[in-house]
Amino acid sequence: LVRTKTLVKGAIILVDAHPFKSWYESHYGVKVGVKKGQTAAAEEDKKVSNHVERKLASRQKGRSLEEGIDHQMASGRLFAKVTSRPGQSGRCDGAILEGPELAFYLKQLKK
């Protein structure tokens, strides 16, 4: 709810993108959220074993990151939807918005 600022099931919230960004970069071995016009900072080549190189190469095959999520990672915030009932359970679980659902809520927020 916007007026009372309470977390309820189905609420759209902004979360920090840093934990998701660091996981994605370590899991797939690629930089995410680099703004256009900027080049990725030349990071020293980390020495990894042959097994890790093969594992990262196999993960690259099925990897695709939506452009909307990449823009959000660059800004440092991600839109998420609360899927649990925070008042009942005492914790808040949710899902990151993507695809048509993300486009819908971005369009609603521009109004």
XYZ file of C-alpha atoms in Angstrom:
111
model
C 0.000 0.000 0.000
C 1.309 3.407 -0.895
C -0.490 5.412 1.750
C 0.462 3.419 4.823
C 3.803 2.091 3.513
C 3.121 -1.395 4.855
C 4.386 -4.551 3.230
C 1.567 -6.767 2.048
C 1.381 -9.736 -0.286
C 1.559 -8.563 -3.897
C 3.264 -5.238 -3.142
C 5.835 -3.985 -5.671
C 9.035 -2.907 -3.936
C 12.562 -1.753 -4.810
C 15.436 -3.879 -3.546
C 19.203 -3.412 -3.646
C 20.697 -5.020 -6.759
C 24.217 -5.546 -5.398
C 23.751 -9.088 -3.966
C 22.063 -10.263 -7.169
C 24.691 -8.584 -9.335
C 27.607 -10.118 -7.426
C 26.024 -13.578 -7.566
C 25.385 -13.284 -11.315
C 28.934 -12.140 -11.989
C 30.463 -14.951 -9.938
C 28.102 -17.623 -11.309
C 28.472 -16.746 -15.004
C 31.843 -15.003 -14.995
C 30.643 -11.888 -16.845
C 30.210 -8.235 -15.873
C 26.608 -7.065 -15.542
C 25.117 -3.594 -15.404
C 27.842 -1.746 -17.255
C 26.338 1.504 -18.520
C 26.592 2.365 -22.203
C 29.611 4.472 -23.048
C 31.566 3.046 -20.147
C 33.968 0.210 -20.540
C 34.232 -2.457 -17.916
C 37.108 -1.692 -15.594
C 40.079 -3.778 -16.615
C 40.158 -6.225 -13.788
C 43.233 -8.335 -13.295
C 42.818 -11.811 -14.707
C 42.071 -14.149 -11.868
C 43.773 -17.474 -12.202
C 41.151 -20.168 -12.184
C 41.505 -23.860 -12.690
C 40.662 -25.628 -15.919
C 37.603 -27.150 -14.240
C 36.234 -23.714 -13.310
C 36.844 -22.446 -16.851
C 34.892 -25.388 -18.287
C 32.104 -24.862 -15.757
C 31.763 -21.163 -16.664
C 31.840 -22.006 -20.379
C 29.019 -24.524 -19.951
C 26.954 -21.947 -18.036
C 27.404 -19.428 -20.870
C 25.471 -21.666 -23.274
C 22.056 -21.141 -21.673
C 22.662 -17.634 -20.341
C 20.500 -14.724 -21.407
C 19.880 -11.563 -19.422
C 16.912 -9.403 -20.247
C 17.737 -5.809 -21.181
C 15.353 -4.398 -18.556
C 17.062 -6.287 -15.753
C 20.478 -5.211 -17.052
C 19.384 -1.545 -16.871
C 18.109 -2.058 -13.337
C 21.388 -3.707 -12.301
C 23.245 -0.676 -13.665
C 21.048 1.668 -11.609
C 21.533 -0.432 -8.461
C 17.851 -1.175 -7.820
C 15.584 -4.046 -8.812
C 11.799 -4.167 -8.813
C 10.414 -7.134 -6.904
C 7.003 -8.457 -5.945
C 6.258 -9.701 -2.432
C 4.966 -13.283 -2.603
C 4.664 -14.082 1.098
C 2.487 -12.601 3.803
C 5.055 -10.625 5.854
C 2.736 -9.912 8.777
C 1.881 -13.566 9.207
C 5.279 -15.183 8.842
C 7.596 -12.427 10.104
C 9.735 -12.495 6.952
C 9.325 -11.203 3.434
C 9.875 -13.417 0.395
C 9.452 -12.309 -3.173
C 10.420 -12.550 -6.816
C 12.315 -10.210 -9.121
C 10.076 -8.738 -11.827
C 11.008 -9.507 -15.423
C 9.484 -9.647 -18.873
C 6.015 -8.234 -19.539
C 5.303 -7.853 -15.820
C 8.333 -5.569 -15.400
C 7.342 -3.560 -18.477
C 3.807 -3.141 -17.108
C 4.944 -1.793 -13.723
C 7.574 0.483 -15.270
C 4.874 1.955 -17.499
C 2.565 2.411 -14.482
C 5.275 4.212 -12.497
C 5.935 6.690 -15.314
C 2.355 7.962 -15.092
